[in-house]
Amino acid sequence: MLDVQQVSGGYSSEAVLKDISFTVEKGELFGILGPNGSGKTTLLKMLSGILPFQEGEIVINGKSLQEYKAKQLAKIIAVLSQHSSQSFSYTVKETVSLGRYAHQKGLFQTWSTADEEVVQKVMNQIGVSRFQNKNIQELSGGEKQRVFLAQALAQEPEILLLDEPTNHLDLSYQKELLDFLKQWTSENGLTVISIFHDLNLAGLYCDRLLLLENGRINIDQIPNEVLREERIRDVYHTDIQKHPHPKVAAPQMVLLPKRNCEVVNFNIDETRLHISEEWIELTTPIPLRTMSSGVIGSGTGWHQIFVNRHVHKDYSCSNHRAEMASFLKSKGFEPSETVGMMTAVVLEDVVYKRFIEEEFSIFVVVTAGVGNAIDASKGEQHSFEMTPGTINTWVFVTGELTEEAFIQSIMTATEAKVKALNDLKVKDEVTGTIASGTSTDSILIAATQTGAVLEFAGTITPLGKLIGKAVYLCTTEAIQKSSKRKRK
Amino acid sequence: MRRLFILKFLNNKYLAYCLAGIFLVLSILLGISNGTVSVPILTIIKIISAKVFGFSLLETIDPMYSSIVLNIRLPRVILSGLVGASLAIAGAAFQGLLRNPLADPYTLGVSSGASVGAVLTLFFQLSIPFVGSFTLPLLSILFSFLTIFLVLTFASKIERSMRVETIILTGIIFSSFLGAIISLMIALTGDELRQIIGWLLGSVSMRGWEYIKIILPFFIIGSGLLIFNAKELNAMSFGEERAQHLGVNVQKRKLLILTAGSILTGAAVAVSGTIGFVGLVIPHLSRLLWGPDHRHLLPLSIITGSGFLILADLISRTIISPTELPIGVITALIGAPVFALILLQRKRMERSG
């Protein structure tokens, strides 16, 4: 379809682009990326025939770009620019109709019924026909962009070139436009070549990406390959982190802002812990990176308030999440900043311990009730019943944990808890075997993400050792306390 | 529903031409009828139709009337009509090409360029062999062509995007410079000072049929070229790059349009001197009334432009009769405020985004 061969050139004597070669197949959505000044727009101008190039060749459908006359080229390539000037108040339909210029023949270039049909069809597809008699100067930025897209598509092109099409558009228009382009590439075989500023949008929609760096091709590959942390960091000279998209298999990059404030030095210990009859609360001056299975704030996130709420052992609620959220609000906690758990255990029986290593420290808070203890290996013998009796474990780490370390922390803490139950010979009442936990246990790992980097948290790593010990001790003591209370 | 709409649309365009046509005919009749001697409109119609269709009705009409109509007023009206039409369509084309509602032969300095050519011809008694009386318009055209190129090159050197204000400013600089050259030439030659100043301010008086013959071929060529490029002008009013993307051969078309505009301006200046603002007011008005589509804007500008200048001429020679005002005074009195209004409106639009 489009074949670029060793193209070099630019505006003046100094070449902006150097030795660019790539091909684009029919029906592809091809993205061009690169930092400012890397030559993206220059490349697009060369492709559209506006800017001559000094060396190399661009071949479209087997024919060199220079051999095409302006009109012939307009039937193959249409361009949607970043912004179009409109000095006069043409109507939307007049504007779209101009797209048919290259298709009209003869000295008088009469408007044929075919032209009218194409224009009406395109306006319907883009959704601008309802304001076709409106003046384009009266339209909003998003609507204008759609009108010019309709104009470009009225050319019935095989290739559509776009220069940052989503610039100036709000989120919904961005998505709409790109969804539409994607649909046209798959349904009508339109080839789309587009410059993107937004790496994430490019990663979401493009079949292939071309990354330019200082006028040269850095890489021409599928998005997952192009959007690598190290590569983007090098080319854009900025701190960036890659994340998988939560819903679709597309890479996403997030910026890492420079932290201006000094790293707040603070400890997490019992002085931050407030215990009342109704709840246990711990608040930190900065949000902590968390991974938890609480009622509120579960999964991964950033949270600043940690609440373990006492509920009566007959507590039952059809929507316990909403109930918990309104409880938190009523007590002055912002649910979006909070990890919230519930327990039927008397909160007085909470056990907490702090352990300090050279470069980091951990603080563990456990409430444990084993009225509902269960042997995980024999879980299937139990009917699904929510009975209170829960071990809630909080582990706070002052240090920077990797994702791996978070998961290993959970494993280590769980293993320590199981061991505690084992040593206390806590029985699963249904099966009579030794229990491994309760059916509603919750865990929270929270890290300050400042200070020492803790890459691992397996049982024999420095962090793992501490977590294992602390959780074991706390859980044992907490179970003993609550069983003593029961016996009274 | 759509048929109805199309029908309405067509009617609208017909209506536009009808209105413009009525305005032109009325202006012509008024222009011929009024003056130191008033000629009844019915008589005018009789005289003209007799002349055109070769009737010999003339004996029933006062020969003084027919002499006034045929030898003085009619050529004057036709000449001012042609000049108005030329300037209006040239203005419309320049505005479309430069995406600049303030462009017109006068504000761009093209008229001044043409004047320099004309003054050179008049005062050095230049005559190009074989073309004879066409030396004057040809040199004017040449100079207007050179001026527009200089203005545009200079403006693009100041700023690549050639904003509206930049082009106008460049035009003003060139106008002043060329105006100074003209003054210098006049001062150096010394004689015929009054006549040349009258001519510079623009006038269509005492020109006769001779001048109509001079401007007519250029008017036909120039406006023909522009009307054939109406679609390209539509495309180019969205920007040259956009036009190229739409399939317009921008370099060629731009040259054609600039040439046509220069031909029209040069010829108009050669016969009537510099008359400002016609090319600004008329296209602006036509666009307001009937939309910016050049396929209609250009012909409509021709019709309204000629009517407008005929009326302006009528006012200039009757308002403080028997003294005649230069016609350029009238057009500037109307045009300059319109220029200011457009500028204000544009700025307001830019601010509101």
mmCIF file of N, CA and C in Angstrom, chain A residues 194-286:
data_model
loop_
_atom_site.group_PDB
_atom_site.id
_atom_site.type_symbol
_atom_site.label_atom_id
_atom_site.label_comp_id
_atom_site.label_asym_id
_atom_site.label_seq_id
_atom_site.Cartn_x
_atom_site.Cartn_y
_atom_site.Cartn_z
ATOM 1 N N SER A 194 -1.394 7.868 11.656
ATOM 2 C CA SER A 194 -1.695 8.994 12.527
ATOM 3 C C SER A 194 -0.543 9.300 13.476
ATOM 4 N N ILE A 195 -0.329 10.588 13.686
ATOM 5 C CA ILE A 195 0.627 11.015 14.701
ATOM 6 C C ILE A 195 -0.081 11.014 16.049
ATOM 7 N N PHE A 196 0.579 10.511 17.072
ATOM 8 C CA PHE A 196 -0.008 10.537 18.402
ATOM 9 C C PHE A 196 0.932 11.234 19.362
ATOM 10 N N HIS A 197 0.354 12.016 20.249
ATOM 11 C CA HIS A 197 1.134 12.559 21.345
ATOM 12 C C HIS A 197 0.940 11.673 22.562
ATOM 13 N N ASP A 198 -0.262 11.136 22.648
ATOM 14 C CA ASP A 198 -0.653 10.360 23.807
ATOM 15 C C ASP A 198 -0.260 8.898 23.592
ATOM 16 N N LEU A 199 0.761 8.477 24.308
ATOM 17 C CA LEU A 199 1.259 7.110 24.122
ATOM 18 C C LEU A 199 0.185 6.087 24.452
ATOM 19 N N ASN A 200 -0.642 6.389 25.460
ATOM 20 C CA ASN A 200 -1.634 5.420 25.878
ATOM 21 C C ASN A 200 -2.704 5.219 24.824
ATOM 22 N N LEU A 201 -3.140 6.317 24.219
ATOM 23 C CA LEU A 201 -4.130 6.197 23.149
ATOM 24 C C LEU A 201 -3.542 5.399 21.997
ATOM 25 N N ALA A 202 -2.293 5.701 21.667
ATOM 26 C CA ALA A 202 -1.632 4.991 20.576
ATOM 27 C C ALA A 202 -1.559 3.501 20.905
ATOM 28 N N GLY A 203 -1.204 3.203 22.154
ATOM 29 C CA GLY A 203 -1.103 1.805 22.555
ATOM 30 C C GLY A 203 -2.433 1.088 22.503
ATOM 31 N N LEU A 204 -3.499 1.838 22.788
ATOM 32 C CA LEU A 204 -4.829 1.228 22.806
ATOM 33 C C LEU A 204 -5.346 0.911 21.414
ATOM 34 N N TYR A 205 -5.071 1.802 20.457
ATOM 35 C CA TYR A 205 -5.773 1.692 19.180
ATOM 36 C C TYR A 205 -4.919 1.203 18.013
ATOM 37 N N CYS A 206 -3.600 1.414 18.084
ATOM 38 C CA CYS A 206 -2.808 1.158 16.882
ATOM 39 C C CYS A 206 -2.444 -0.305 16.718
ATOM 40 N N ASP A 207 -2.345 -0.705 15.461
ATOM 41 C CA ASP A 207 -1.868 -2.052 15.162
ATOM 42 C C ASP A 207 -0.352 -2.085 15.228
ATOM 43 N N ARG A 208 0.237 -0.967 14.827
ATOM 44 C CA ARG A 208 1.680 -0.915 14.804
ATOM 45 C C ARG A 208 2.116 0.520 15.103
ATOM 46 N N LEU A 209 3.273 0.649 15.707
ATOM 47 C CA LEU A 209 3.753 1.983 16.054
ATOM 48 C C LEU A 209 5.142 2.211 15.484
ATOM 49 N N LEU A 210 5.361 3.438 15.066
ATOM 50 C CA LEU A 210 6.686 3.841 14.596
ATOM 51 C C LEU A 210 7.177 4.911 15.561
ATOM 52 N N LEU A 211 8.307 4.640 16.194
ATOM 53 C CA LEU A 211 8.828 5.603 17.154
ATOM 54 C C LEU A 211 9.990 6.353 16.531
ATOM 55 N N LEU A 212 9.847 7.678 16.433
ATOM 56 C CA LEU A 212 10.910 8.496 15.847
ATOM 57 C C LEU A 212 11.733 9.121 16.959
ATOM 58 N N GLU A 213 13.026 9.189 16.711
ATOM 59 C CA GLU A 213 13.908 9.856 17.661
ATOM 60 C C GLU A 213 14.938 10.627 16.856
ATOM 61 N N ASN A 214 14.937 11.945 17.016
ATOM 62 C CA ASN A 214 15.866 12.820 16.286
ATOM 63 C C ASN A 214 15.893 12.539 14.788
ATOM 64 N N GLY A 215 14.709 12.365 14.215
ATOM 65 C CA GLY A 215 14.638 12.181 12.773
ATOM 66 C C GLY A 215 14.983 10.796 12.279
ATOM 67 N N ARG A 216 15.248 9.881 13.191
ATOM 68 C CA ARG A 216 15.521 8.506 12.771
ATOM 69 C C ARG A 216 14.481 7.582 13.385
ATOM 70 N N ILE A 217 14.356 6.409 12.783
ATOM 71 C CA ILE A 217 13.421 5.442 13.336
ATOM 72 C C ILE A 217 14.086 4.747 14.518
ATOM 73 N N ASN A 218 13.440 4.815 15.667
ATOM 74 C CA ASN A 218 13.951 4.067 16.808
ATOM 75 C C ASN A 218 13.457 2.634 16.713
ATOM 76 N N ILE A 219 12.173 2.480 16.472
ATOM 77 C CA ILE A 219 11.628 1.137 16.320
ATOM 78 C C ILE A 219 10.320 1.212 15.557
ATOM 79 N N ASP A 220 9.989 0.148 14.858
ATOM 80 C CA ASP A 220 8.756 0.045 14.087
ATOM 81 C C ASP A 220 8.190 -1.324 14.427
ATOM 82 N N GLN A 221 7.269 -1.371 15.386
ATOM 83 C CA GLN A 221 6.846 -2.663 15.930
ATOM 84 C C GLN A 221 5.434 -2.599 16.489
ATOM 85 N N ILE A 222 4.955 -3.732 17.022
ATOM 86 C CA ILE A 222 3.654 -3.731 17.686
ATOM 87 C C ILE A 222 3.749 -2.916 18.987
ATOM 88 N N PRO A 223 2.602 -2.354 19.429
ATOM 89 C CA PRO A 223 2.630 -1.443 20.572
ATOM 90 C C PRO A 223 3.351 -1.995 21.806
ATOM 91 N N ASN A 224 3.090 -3.279 22.141
ATOM 92 C CA ASN A 224 3.684 -3.824 23.348
ATOM 93 C C ASN A 224 5.206 -3.777 23.314
ATOM 94 N N GLU A 225 5.742 -3.894 22.123
ATOM 95 C CA GLU A 225 7.192 -3.906 21.960
ATOM 96 C C GLU A 225 7.742 -2.475 22.013
ATOM 97 N N VAL A 226 6.977 -1.543 21.387
ATOM 98 C CA VAL A 226 7.444 -0.151 21.322
ATOM 99 C C VAL A 226 7.324 0.519 22.682
ATOM 100 N N LEU A 227 6.203 0.263 23.355
ATOM 101 C CA LEU A 227 5.958 0.947 24.616
ATOM 102 C C LEU A 227 6.616 0.193 25.762
ATOM 103 N N ARG A 228 7.922 0.178 25.737
ATOM 104 C CA ARG A 228 8.663 -0.415 26.841
ATOM 105 C C ARG A 228 9.191 0.708 27.707
ATOM 106 N N GLU A 229 9.170 0.440 28.997
ATOM 107 C CA GLU A 229 9.575 1.486 29.928
ATOM 108 C C GLU A 229 10.917 2.115 29.569
ATOM 109 N N GLU A 230 11.911 1.248 29.379
ATOM 110 C CA GLU A 230 13.274 1.770 29.175
ATOM 111 C C GLU A 230 13.347 2.574 27.887
ATOM 112 N N ARG A 231 12.674 2.061 26.840
ATOM 113 C CA ARG A 231 12.736 2.727 25.552
ATOM 114 C C ARG A 231 12.108 4.117 25.630
ATOM 115 N N ILE A 232 10.910 4.165 26.187
ATOM 116 C CA ILE A 232 10.206 5.445 26.260
ATOM 117 C C ILE A 232 10.980 6.409 27.159
ATOM 118 N N ARG A 233 11.534 5.870 28.242
ATOM 119 C CA ARG A 233 12.307 6.701 29.150
ATOM 120 C C ARG A 233 13.497 7.314 28.405
ATOM 121 N N ASP A 234 14.148 6.522 27.584
ATOM 122 C CA ASP A 234 15.313 7.005 26.844
ATOM 123 C C ASP A 234 14.926 8.035 25.796
ATOM 124 N N VAL A 235 13.895 7.722 25.038
ATOM 125 C CA VAL A 235 13.545 8.590 23.917
ATOM 126 C C VAL A 235 12.938 9.898 24.412
ATOM 127 N N TYR A 236 12.071 9.810 25.405
ATOM 128 C CA TYR A 236 11.377 11.006 25.877
ATOM 129 C C TYR A 236 12.105 11.670 27.042
ATOM 130 N N HIS A 237 13.165 11.039 27.535
ATOM 131 C CA HIS A 237 13.928 11.566 28.666
ATOM 132 C C HIS A 237 13.024 11.896 29.838
ATOM 133 N N THR A 238 12.170 10.979 30.181
ATOM 134 C CA THR A 238 11.291 11.252 31.305
ATOM 135 C C THR A 238 10.988 9.962 32.043
ATOM 136 N N ASP A 239 10.636 10.139 33.300
ATOM 137 C CA ASP A 239 10.338 8.986 34.129
ATOM 138 C C ASP A 239 8.946 8.481 33.802
ATOM 139 N N ILE A 240 8.877 7.208 33.573
ATOM 140 C CA ILE A 240 7.605 6.675 33.131
ATOM 141 C C ILE A 240 7.500 5.238 33.606
ATOM 142 N N GLN A 241 6.304 4.787 33.856
ATOM 143 C CA GLN A 241 6.133 3.401 34.273
ATOM 144 C C GLN A 241 5.061 2.739 33.427
ATOM 145 N N LYS A 242 5.305 1.528 33.073
ATOM 146 C CA LYS A 242 4.359 0.815 32.228
ATOM 147 C C LYS A 242 3.401 0.010 33.088
ATOM 148 N N HIS A 243 2.164 -0.030 32.673
ATOM 149 C CA HIS A 243 1.144 -0.764 33.398
ATOM 150 C C HIS A 243 0.268 -1.477 32.411
ATOM 151 N N PRO A 244 -0.235 -2.625 32.731
ATOM 152 C CA PRO A 244 -1.197 -3.223 31.809
ATOM 153 C C PRO A 244 -2.532 -2.508 31.936
ATOM 154 N N HIS A 245 -3.260 -2.430 30.840
ATOM 155 C CA HIS A 245 -4.600 -1.863 30.880
ATOM 156 C C HIS A 245 -5.496 -2.826 31.653
ATOM 157 N N PRO A 246 -6.383 -2.312 32.523
ATOM 158 C CA PRO A 246 -7.190 -3.234 33.329
ATOM 159 C C PRO A 246 -8.180 -4.074 32.524
ATOM 160 N N LYS A 247 -8.591 -3.599 31.357
ATOM 161 C CA LYS A 247 -9.637 -4.309 30.627
ATOM 162 C C LYS A 247 -9.172 -4.916 29.300
ATOM 163 N N VAL A 248 -8.286 -4.253 28.591
ATOM 164 C CA VAL A 248 -7.868 -4.792 27.300
ATOM 165 C C VAL A 248 -6.356 -5.015 27.303
ATOM 166 N N ALA A 249 -5.938 -5.881 26.391
ATOM 167 C CA ALA A 249 -4.521 -6.222 26.356
ATOM 168 C C ALA A 249 -3.748 -5.139 25.636
ATOM 169 N N ALA A 250 -3.556 -4.009 26.303
ATOM 170 C CA ALA A 250 -2.787 -2.924 25.686
ATOM 171 C C ALA A 250 -1.889 -2.307 26.740
ATOM 172 N N PRO A 251 -0.671 -1.968 26.367
ATOM 173 C CA PRO A 251 0.227 -1.368 27.342
ATOM 174 C C PRO A 251 -0.175 0.067 27.627
ATOM 175 N N GLN A 252 -0.003 0.493 28.845
ATOM 176 C CA GLN A 252 -0.287 1.873 29.221
ATOM 177 C C GLN A 252 0.909 2.421 29.978
ATOM 178 N N MET A 253 1.204 3.681 29.713
ATOM 179 C CA MET A 253 2.342 4.291 30.388
ATOM 180 C C MET A 253 1.823 5.349 31.348
ATOM 181 N N VAL A 254 2.402 5.407 32.526
ATOM 182 C CA VAL A 254 2.027 6.494 33.426
ATOM 183 C C VAL A 254 3.261 7.322 33.755
ATOM 184 N N LEU A 255 3.038 8.608 33.866
ATOM 185 C CA LEU A 255 4.133 9.516 34.197
ATOM 186 C C LEU A 255 4.449 9.417 35.674
ATOM 187 N N LEU A 256 5.718 9.587 36.022
ATOM 188 C CA LEU A 256 6.084 9.656 37.425
ATOM 189 C C LEU A 256 6.467 11.097 37.737
ATOM 190 N N PRO A 257 5.613 11.795 38.469
ATOM 191 C CA PRO A 257 5.929 13.200 38.738
ATOM 192 C C PRO A 257 7.119 13.316 39.687
ATOM 193 N N LYS A 258 7.819 14.407 39.531
ATOM 194 C CA LYS A 258 8.944 14.672 40.398
ATOM 195 C C LYS A 258 8.389 14.971 41.786
ATOM 196 N N ARG A 259 8.941 14.334 42.807
ATOM 197 C CA ARG A 259 8.417 14.626 44.145
ATOM 198 C C ARG A 259 9.140 15.839 44.690
ATOM 199 N N ASN A 260 8.383 16.925 44.830
ATOM 200 C CA ASN A 260 9.007 18.163 45.267
ATOM 201 C C ASN A 260 9.220 18.182 46.774
ATOM 202 N N CYS A 261 8.179 17.703 47.480
ATOM 203 C CA CYS A 261 8.273 17.770 48.929
ATOM 204 C C CYS A 261 9.361 16.801 49.402
ATOM 205 N N GLU A 262 10.001 17.171 50.487
ATOM 206 C CA GLU A 262 11.020 16.272 51.034
ATOM 207 C C GLU A 262 10.337 15.003 51.500
ATOM 208 N N VAL A 263 11.083 13.963 51.445
ATOM 209 C CA VAL A 263 10.522 12.707 51.903
ATOM 210 C C VAL A 263 10.179 12.845 53.385
ATOM 211 N N VAL A 264 8.906 12.648 53.674
ATOM 212 C CA VAL A 264 8.479 12.817 55.058
ATOM 213 C C VAL A 264 8.985 11.619 55.861
ATOM 214 N N ASN A 265 9.718 11.935 56.881
ATOM 215 C CA ASN A 265 10.195 10.853 57.724
ATOM 216 C C ASN A 265 9.208 10.619 58.839
ATOM 217 N N PHE A 266 8.656 9.467 58.862
ATOM 218 C CA PHE A 266 7.724 9.183 59.948
ATOM 219 C C PHE A 266 7.738 7.697 60.229
ATOM 220 N N ASN A 267 7.376 7.377 61.422
ATOM 221 C CA ASN A 267 7.307 5.979 61.814
ATOM 222 C C ASN A 267 5.860 5.565 61.909
ATOM 223 N N ILE A 268 5.631 4.300 61.661
ATOM 224 C CA ILE A 268 4.295 3.776 61.898
ATOM 225 C C ILE A 268 4.415 2.878 63.127
ATOM 226 N N ASP A 269 3.816 3.318 64.202
ATOM 227 C CA ASP A 269 3.873 2.524 65.428
ATOM 228 C C ASP A 269 2.601 2.739 66.242
ATOM 229 N N GLU A 270 2.605 2.259 67.484
ATOM 230 C CA GLU A 270 1.378 2.280 68.278
ATOM 231 C C GLU A 270 0.853 3.694 68.548
ATOM 232 N N THR A 271 1.748 4.717 68.424
ATOM 233 C CA THR A 271 1.249 6.065 68.688
ATOM 234 C C THR A 271 0.230 6.494 67.631
ATOM 235 N N ARG A 272 0.286 5.882 66.495
ATOM 236 C CA ARG A 272 -0.687 6.238 65.438
ATOM 237 C C ARG A 272 -1.980 5.444 65.564
ATOM 238 N N LEU A 273 -1.967 4.491 66.448
ATOM 239 C CA LEU A 273 -3.099 3.572 66.553
ATOM 240 C C LEU A 273 -4.102 4.105 67.576
ATOM 241 N N HIS A 274 -5.352 4.187 67.179
ATOM 242 C CA HIS A 274 -6.388 4.604 68.118
ATOM 243 C C HIS A 274 -7.394 3.477 68.257
ATOM 244 N N ILE A 275 -7.556 3.017 69.461
ATOM 245 C CA ILE A 275 -8.450 1.881 69.672
ATOM 246 C C ILE A 275 -9.642 2.341 70.485
ATOM 247 N N SER A 276 -10.832 2.128 69.964
ATOM 248 C CA SER A 276 -12.038 2.402 70.742
ATOM 249 C C SER A 276 -12.879 1.127 70.717
ATOM 250 N N GLU A 277 -14.042 1.203 71.297
ATOM 251 C CA GLU A 277 -14.884 0.002 71.297
ATOM 252 C C GLU A 277 -15.412 -0.283 69.903
ATOM 253 N N GLU A 278 -15.620 0.791 69.173
ATOM 254 C CA GLU A 278 -16.275 0.619 67.869
ATOM 255 C C GLU A 278 -15.304 0.313 66.737
ATOM 256 N N TRP A 279 -14.121 0.926 66.808
ATOM 257 C CA TRP A 279 -13.179 0.669 65.724
ATOM 258 C C TRP A 279 -11.733 0.913 66.127
ATOM 259 N N ILE A 280 -10.834 0.306 65.369
ATOM 260 C CA ILE A 280 -9.412 0.595 65.491
ATOM 261 C C ILE A 280 -9.034 1.420 64.278
ATOM 262 N N GLU A 281 -8.267 2.472 64.526
ATOM 263 C CA GLU A 281 -7.962 3.345 63.394
ATOM 264 C C GLU A 281 -6.468 3.644 63.383
ATOM 265 N N LEU A 282 -5.922 3.686 62.171
ATOM 266 C CA LEU A 282 -4.530 4.114 62.013
ATOM 267 C C LEU A 282 -4.476 5.064 60.832
ATOM 268 N N THR A 283 -3.932 6.240 61.051
ATOM 269 C CA THR A 283 -3.859 7.228 59.978
ATOM 270 C C THR A 283 -2.401 7.598 59.735
ATOM 271 N N THR A 284 -2.028 7.721 58.473
ATOM 272 C CA THR A 284 -0.648 8.081 58.149
ATOM 273 C C THR A 284 -0.620 9.446 57.481
ATOM 274 N N PRO A 285 0.479 10.182 57.616
ATOM 275 C CA PRO A 285 0.537 11.531 57.020
ATOM 276 C C PRO A 285 0.536 11.513 55.499
ATOM 277 N N ILE A 286 1.065 10.472 54.877
ATOM 278 C CA ILE A 286 0.992 10.404 53.408
ATOM 279 C C ILE A 286 0.301 9.097 53.030
#
